[in-house]
Amino acid sequence: AQSVAQPEDQVNVAEGNPLTVKCTYSVSGNPYLFWYVQYPNRGLQFLLKYITGDNLVKGSYGFEAEFNKSQTSFHLKKPSALVSDSALYFCAVSPPGDSWGKFQFGAGTQVVVTP
Amino acid sequence: EAEVAQSPRYKITEKSQAVAFWCDPISGHATLYWYRQILGQGPELLVQFQDESVVDDSQLPKDRFSAERLKGVDSTLKIQPAELGDSAMYLCASSEGARPTDTQYFGPGTRLTVL
Protein backbone atom coordinates (compact mmCIF):
# COMPACT_ATOMS: atom_id res chain seq x y z
CA ALA A 1 0.00 0.00 0.00
CA GLN A 2 1.16 3.51 -0.74
CA SER A 3 1.80 6.14 1.91
CA VAL A 4 3.17 9.62 2.19
CA ALA A 5 4.75 11.33 5.18
CA GLN A 6 5.32 14.97 6.01
CA PRO A 7 7.70 14.81 8.95
CA GLU A 8 7.25 18.41 10.11
CA ASP A 9 3.97 19.65 11.55
CA GLN A 10 5.13 23.26 11.20
CA VAL A 11 7.89 25.13 9.44
CA ASN A 12 8.83 28.64 10.52
CA VAL A 13 10.82 30.90 8.22
CA ALA A 14 11.57 34.59 7.97
CA GLU A 15 10.38 36.48 4.91
CA GLY A 16 13.04 36.48 2.22
CA ASN A 17 14.66 33.26 3.43
CA PRO A 18 14.49 29.96 1.58
CA LEU A 19 11.53 27.72 2.35
CA THR A 20 11.60 23.92 2.30
CA VAL A 21 8.68 21.62 3.09
CA LYS A 22 9.58 17.95 3.30
CA CYS A 23 7.72 14.96 1.89
CA THR A 24 8.68 11.29 1.71
CA TYR A 25 6.71 8.51 0.11
CA SER A 26 6.37 4.76 -0.05
CA VAL A 27 4.84 3.20 -3.16
CA SER A 28 5.44 0.23 -5.41
CA GLY A 29 6.74 1.28 -8.78
CA ASN A 30 7.29 4.80 -10.05
CA PRO A 31 5.14 7.30 -8.16
CA TYR A 32 3.25 10.33 -9.31
CA LEU A 33 3.60 13.11 -6.75
CA PHE A 34 1.66 16.30 -6.16
CA TRP A 35 1.83 19.37 -3.94
CA TYR A 36 -1.18 21.40 -2.87
CA VAL A 37 -1.61 24.49 -0.68
CA GLN A 38 -4.61 25.28 1.51
CA TYR A 39 -5.50 28.67 2.96
CA PRO A 40 -7.86 28.89 5.97
CA ASN A 41 -11.39 27.73 5.22
CA ARG A 42 -10.56 27.15 1.58
CA GLY A 43 -10.10 24.17 -0.68
CA LEU A 44 -6.76 22.83 -1.86
CA GLN A 45 -4.96 24.66 -4.64
CA PHE A 46 -2.71 22.71 -7.00
CA LEU A 47 0.95 23.83 -7.02
CA LEU A 48 2.86 21.27 -9.08
CA LYS A 49 3.28 17.61 -9.91
CA TYR A 50 5.97 15.12 -10.86
CA ILE A 51 5.13 12.54 -13.47
CA THR A 52 8.41 11.68 -15.17
CA GLY A 53 11.50 13.30 -16.61
CA ASP A 54 13.42 16.16 -15.01
CA ASN A 55 13.72 15.71 -11.26
CA LEU A 56 13.22 19.44 -10.67
CA VAL A 57 9.62 20.49 -11.23
CA LYS A 58 8.57 24.14 -11.38
CA GLY A 59 5.08 25.17 -10.35
CA SER A 60 2.86 28.08 -9.41
CA TYR A 61 3.78 31.12 -7.28
CA GLY A 62 7.55 30.53 -7.56
CA PHE A 63 7.46 27.07 -5.97
CA GLU A 64 9.50 24.13 -7.19
CA ALA A 65 10.00 20.57 -5.99
CA GLU A 66 12.81 18.09 -6.32
CA PHE A 67 12.11 14.40 -6.87
CA ASN A 68 14.74 12.12 -5.36
CA LYS A 69 14.12 8.46 -6.16
CA SER A 70 16.94 7.07 -4.00
CA GLN A 71 15.69 8.95 -0.94
CA THR A 72 12.02 8.52 -1.90
CA SER A 73 11.47 12.22 -1.32
CA PHE A 74 9.69 15.08 -3.04
CA HIS A 75 10.52 18.24 -1.10
CA LEU A 76 8.83 21.53 -1.93
CA LYS A 77 11.04 24.61 -2.12
CA LYS A 78 10.86 28.32 -2.65
CA PRO A 79 14.02 30.43 -2.84
CA SER A 80 12.56 33.49 -1.09
CA ALA A 81 9.48 33.09 1.11
CA LEU A 82 6.71 35.69 1.34
CA VAL A 83 4.37 36.36 4.26
CA SER A 84 1.54 35.41 1.91
CA ASP A 85 3.02 31.90 1.62
CA SER A 86 1.82 31.20 5.16
CA ALA A 87 -0.61 28.32 4.70
CA LEU A 88 -1.05 24.57 5.05
CA TYR A 89 0.82 22.47 2.51
CA PHE A 90 -0.07 18.92 1.49
CA CYS A 91 1.94 16.35 -0.39
CA ALA A 92 0.03 13.61 -2.20
CA VAL A 93 1.03 10.40 -3.96
CA SER A 94 -0.90 8.75 -6.75
CA PRO A 95 0.28 5.20 -7.30
CA PRO A 96 0.88 3.90 -10.81
CA GLY A 97 -1.23 1.25 -12.41
CA ASP A 98 -4.93 0.70 -12.35
CA SER A 99 -5.67 2.71 -9.23
CA TRP A 100 -8.33 5.05 -10.64
CA GLY A 101 -6.27 8.11 -9.71
CA LYS A 102 -6.59 7.50 -5.98
CA PHE A 103 -4.59 10.11 -4.09
CA GLN A 104 -3.04 9.48 -0.67
CA PHE A 105 -2.44 12.76 1.16
CA GLY A 106 0.07 13.52 3.87
CA ALA A 107 -1.06 15.06 7.15
CA GLY A 108 0.04 18.50 6.07
CA THR A 109 2.71 21.00 7.12
CA GLN A 110 1.81 24.43 8.43
CA VAL A 111 4.14 27.09 7.06
CA VAL A 112 4.50 30.32 9.00
CA VAL A 113 6.43 33.13 7.34
CA THR A 114 7.24 36.04 9.63
CA PRO A 115 7.94 39.58 8.40
CA GLU B 1 -10.25 30.13 -14.98
CA ALA B 2 -12.81 27.36 -14.44
CA GLU B 3 -13.39 26.31 -10.84
CA VAL B 4 -15.18 23.64 -8.87
CA ALA B 5 -18.26 25.09 -7.17
CA GLN B 6 -19.62 23.90 -3.84
CA SER B 7 -22.53 24.95 -1.67
CA PRO B 8 -23.21 25.75 1.03
CA ARG B 9 -19.86 27.01 2.29
CA TYR B 10 -20.87 26.53 5.91
CA LYS B 11 -23.52 24.34 7.51
CA ILE B 12 -24.48 24.02 11.15
CA THR B 13 -26.88 21.27 12.09
CA GLU B 14 -27.98 19.27 15.08
CA LYS B 15 -27.22 15.59 15.42
CA SER B 16 -29.81 13.27 13.90
CA GLN B 17 -30.72 15.85 11.25
CA ALA B 18 -30.17 15.37 7.54
CA VAL B 19 -27.69 17.50 5.56
CA ALA B 20 -26.83 17.72 1.89
CA PHE B 21 -23.91 19.21 0.02
CA TRP B 22 -23.75 20.11 -3.64
CA CYS B 23 -20.84 20.15 -6.05
CA ASP B 24 -20.51 21.33 -9.65
CA PRO B 25 -17.22 20.18 -11.20
CA ILE B 26 -15.17 21.91 -13.86
CA SER B 27 -16.98 21.59 -17.18
CA GLY B 28 -15.92 18.51 -19.10
CA HIS B 29 -14.35 16.75 -16.14
CA ALA B 30 -15.49 13.14 -16.10
CA THR B 31 -14.20 12.24 -12.67
CA LEU B 32 -15.58 13.66 -9.45
CA TYR B 33 -14.40 13.03 -5.91
CA TRP B 34 -15.80 13.73 -2.46
CA TYR B 35 -13.28 13.99 0.37
CA ARG B 36 -13.63 14.51 4.12
CA GLN B 37 -10.98 16.55 5.88
CA ILE B 38 -10.84 16.53 9.66
CA LEU B 39 -9.14 19.54 11.19
CA GLY B 40 -5.38 19.08 11.19
CA GLN B 41 -5.40 16.15 8.79
CA GLY B 42 -5.16 15.53 5.08
CA PRO B 43 -8.24 14.86 2.96
CA GLU B 44 -9.57 11.29 2.86
CA LEU B 45 -11.52 9.98 -0.10
CA LEU B 46 -15.15 9.15 0.55
CA VAL B 47 -16.42 8.41 -2.96
CA GLN B 48 -15.24 8.67 -6.56
CA PHE B 49 -17.43 8.91 -9.66
CA GLN B 50 -16.50 8.26 -13.26
CA ASP B 51 -19.29 10.03 -15.18
CA GLU B 52 -22.43 8.88 -13.36
CA SER B 53 -20.98 5.65 -12.01
CA VAL B 54 -19.42 5.06 -8.59
CA VAL B 55 -15.93 3.57 -8.99
CA ASP B 56 -14.86 3.68 -5.35
CA ASP B 57 -16.99 4.12 -2.25
CA SER B 58 -15.03 1.79 0.01
CA GLN B 59 -14.54 4.50 2.66
CA LEU B 60 -18.08 5.85 2.55
CA PRO B 61 -20.12 5.04 5.71
CA LYS B 62 -23.04 3.72 3.73
CA ASP B 63 -25.37 3.39 6.69
CA ARG B 64 -25.65 7.18 6.85
CA PHE B 65 -23.90 8.65 3.81
CA SER B 66 -25.09 8.60 0.23
CA ALA B 67 -23.81 10.22 -2.93
CA GLU B 68 -25.17 10.58 -6.43
CA ARG B 69 -24.21 12.07 -9.76
CA LEU B 70 -27.31 11.33 -11.76
CA LYS B 71 -26.47 13.01 -15.09
CA GLY B 72 -22.73 12.71 -14.77
CA VAL B 73 -22.29 16.42 -14.09
CA ASP B 74 -23.07 17.85 -10.65
CA SER B 75 -23.22 15.75 -7.51
CA THR B 76 -24.87 15.65 -4.11
CA LEU B 77 -23.50 14.14 -0.90
CA LYS B 78 -26.02 13.46 1.85
CA ILE B 79 -25.69 12.54 5.50
CA GLN B 80 -28.68 11.16 7.37
CA PRO B 81 -28.64 11.21 10.31
CA ALA B 82 -25.72 13.45 11.12
CA GLU B 83 -23.52 12.55 14.09
CA LEU B 84 -21.16 14.67 16.16
CA GLY B 85 -18.17 12.92 14.59
CA ASP B 86 -19.22 14.09 11.12
CA SER B 87 -18.04 17.62 11.87
CA ALA B 88 -15.39 18.26 9.23
CA MET B 89 -14.66 20.01 5.94
CA TYR B 90 -16.21 18.24 2.96
CA LEU B 91 -14.27 18.83 -0.23
CA CYS B 92 -15.27 18.13 -3.79
CA ALA B 93 -12.67 17.73 -6.53
CA SER B 94 -12.75 16.95 -10.22
CA SER B 95 -10.30 15.81 -12.87
CA GLU B 96 -10.42 15.27 -16.62
CA GLY B 97 -10.08 11.54 -16.18
CA ALA B 98 -9.17 8.91 -13.61
CA ARG B 99 -5.59 8.34 -14.67
CA PRO B 100 -3.12 8.49 -11.78
CA THR B 101 -1.37 11.39 -13.53
CA ASP B 102 -4.50 13.57 -13.73
CA THR B 103 -4.51 16.63 -11.53
CA GLN B 104 -7.44 16.93 -9.15
CA TYR B 105 -8.90 20.43 -8.78
CA PHE B 106 -10.66 21.23 -5.53
CA GLY B 107 -13.63 23.36 -4.65
CA PRO B 108 -13.72 25.70 -1.63
CA GLY B 109 -15.33 23.06 0.58
CA THR B 110 -18.29 22.92 2.95
CA ARG B 111 -17.50 23.29 6.63
CA LEU B 112 -19.98 21.13 8.58
CA THR B 113 -20.53 21.59 12.29
CA VAL B 114 -22.78 19.07 14.06
CA LEU B 115 -24.09 20.17 17.46
CSV table of N, CA and C in Angstrom, one decimal, chain A residues 20-60:
chain,number,residue,atom,x,y,z
A,20,THR,N,11.6,25.3,2.7
A,20,THR,CA,11.6,23.9,2.3
A,20,THR,C,10.5,23.2,3.1
A,21,VAL,N,9.7,22.4,2.4
A,21,VAL,CA,8.7,21.6,3.1
A,21,VAL,C,8.9,20.2,2.6
A,22,LYS,N,9.1,19.3,3.6
A,22,LYS,CA,9.6,17.9,3.3
A,22,LYS,C,8.4,17.0,3.1
A,23,CYS,N,8.7,16.0,2.2
A,23,CYS,CA,7.7,15.0,1.9
A,23,CYS,C,8.5,13.7,1.5
A,24,THR,N,8.1,12.6,2.1
A,24,THR,CA,8.7,11.3,1.7
A,24,THR,C,7.5,10.4,1.4
A,25,TYR,N,7.8,9.4,0.6
A,25,TYR,CA,6.7,8.5,0.1
A,25,TYR,C,7.1,7.1,0.1
A,26,SER,N,6.1,6.2,0.1
A,26,SER,CA,6.4,4.8,-0.1
A,26,SER,C,5.3,4.2,-1.0
A,27,VAL,N,5.8,3.7,-2.2
A,27,VAL,CA,4.8,3.2,-3.2
A,27,VAL,C,5.6,2.2,-4.0
A,28,SER,N,4.9,1.2,-4.5
A,28,SER,CA,5.4,0.2,-5.4
A,28,SER,C,5.5,0.8,-6.8
A,29,GLY,N,6.6,0.7,-7.4
A,29,GLY,CA,6.7,1.3,-8.8
A,29,GLY,C,7.1,2.8,-8.8
A,30,ASN,N,7.0,3.4,-9.9
A,30,ASN,CA,7.3,4.8,-10.1
A,30,ASN,C,6.1,5.6,-9.6
A,31,PRO,N,6.3,6.5,-8.7
A,31,PRO,CA,5.1,7.3,-8.2
A,31,PRO,C,4.8,8.5,-9.0
A,32,TYR,N,3.6,9.0,-8.8
A,32,TYR,CA,3.2,10.3,-9.3
A,32,TYR,C,3.0,11.2,-8.1
A,33,LEU,N,3.6,12.3,-8.0
A,33,LEU,CA,3.6,13.1,-6.8
A,33,LEU,C,3.1,14.5,-7.0
A,34,PHE,N,2.3,15.0,-6.0
A,34,PHE,CA,1.7,16.3,-6.2
A,34,PHE,C,1.9,17.1,-4.9
A,35,TRP,N,1.9,18.5,-5.1
A,35,TRP,CA,1.8,19.4,-3.9
A,35,TRP,C,0.6,20.3,-4.1
A,36,TYR,N,-0.1,20.5,-2.9
A,36,TYR,CA,-1.2,21.4,-2.9
A,36,TYR,C,-1.0,22.4,-1.7
A,37,VAL,N,-1.6,23.5,-1.8
A,37,VAL,CA,-1.6,24.5,-0.7
A,37,VAL,C,-3.1,24.8,-0.3
A,38,GLN,N,-3.3,25.0,1.0
A,38,GLN,CA,-4.6,25.3,1.5
A,38,GLN,C,-4.6,26.5,2.4
A,39,TYR,N,-5.4,27.5,2.1
A,39,TYR,CA,-5.5,28.7,3.0
A,39,TYR,C,-6.7,28.4,3.9
A,40,PRO,N,-6.8,29.2,5.0
A,40,PRO,CA,-7.9,28.9,6.0
A,40,PRO,C,-9.2,28.9,5.4
A,41,ASN,N,-10.0,27.9,5.7
A,41,ASN,CA,-11.4,27.7,5.2
A,41,ASN,C,-11.5,27.8,3.7
A,42,ARG,N,-10.5,27.3,3.0
A,42,ARG,CA,-10.6,27.2,1.6
A,42,ARG,C,-10.2,25.7,1.1
A,43,GLY,N,-10.5,25.5,-0.1
A,43,GLY,CA,-10.1,24.2,-0.7
A,43,GLY,C,-8.6,24.1,-1.0
A,44,LEU,N,-8.2,23.0,-1.5
A,44,LEU,CA,-6.8,22.8,-1.9
A,44,LEU,C,-6.5,23.4,-3.3
A,45,GLN,N,-5.4,24.1,-3.3
A,45,GLN,CA,-5.0,24.7,-4.6
A,45,GLN,C,-3.7,23.9,-5.1
A,46,PHE,N,-3.8,23.5,-6.4
A,46,PHE,CA,-2.7,22.7,-7.0
A,46,PHE,C,-1.5,23.6,-7.2
A,47,LEU,N,-0.3,23.1,-6.8
A,47,LEU,CA,0.9,23.8,-7.0
A,47,LEU,C,1.8,23.2,-8.1
A,48,LEU,N,2.0,21.9,-8.1
A,48,LEU,CA,2.9,21.3,-9.1
A,48,LEU,C,2.7,19.8,-8.9
A,49,LYS,N,3.3,19.1,-10.0
A,49,LYS,CA,3.3,17.6,-9.9
A,49,LYS,C,4.5,17.1,-10.6
A,50,TYR,N,4.9,15.9,-10.2
A,50,TYR,CA,6.0,15.1,-10.9
A,50,TYR,C,5.4,13.9,-11.5
A,51,ILE,N,5.6,13.7,-12.8
A,51,ILE,CA,5.1,12.5,-13.5
A,51,ILE,C,6.3,11.7,-13.9
A,52,THR,N,7.2,12.3,-14.7
A,52,THR,CA,8.4,11.7,-15.2
A,52,THR,C,9.3,12.7,-15.7
A,53,GLY,N,10.6,12.4,-16.0
A,53,GLY,CA,11.5,13.3,-16.6
A,53,GLY,C,12.4,14.0,-15.6
A,54,ASP,N,12.5,15.3,-15.8
A,54,ASP,CA,13.4,16.2,-15.0
A,54,ASP,C,13.0,16.1,-13.6
A,55,ASN,N,14.0,15.9,-12.7
A,55,ASN,CA,13.7,15.7,-11.3
A,55,ASN,C,13.3,17.0,-10.6
A,56,LEU,N,13.6,18.1,-11.2
A,56,LEU,CA,13.2,19.4,-10.7
A,56,LEU,C,12.0,19.9,-11.4
A,57,VAL,N,10.9,20.1,-10.7
A,57,VAL,CA,9.6,20.5,-11.2
A,57,VAL,C,9.3,21.9,-10.8
A,58,LYS,N,9.0,22.8,-11.7
A,58,LYS,CA,8.6,24.1,-11.4
A,58,LYS,C,7.1,24.3,-11.4
A,59,GLY,N,6.5,25.0,-10.4
A,59,GLY,CA,5.1,25.2,-10.3
A,59,GLY,C,4.6,26.6,-10.2
A,60,SER,N,3.5,26.8,-9.6
A,60,SER,CA,2.9,28.1,-9.4
A,60,SER,C,3.5,28.9,-8.3
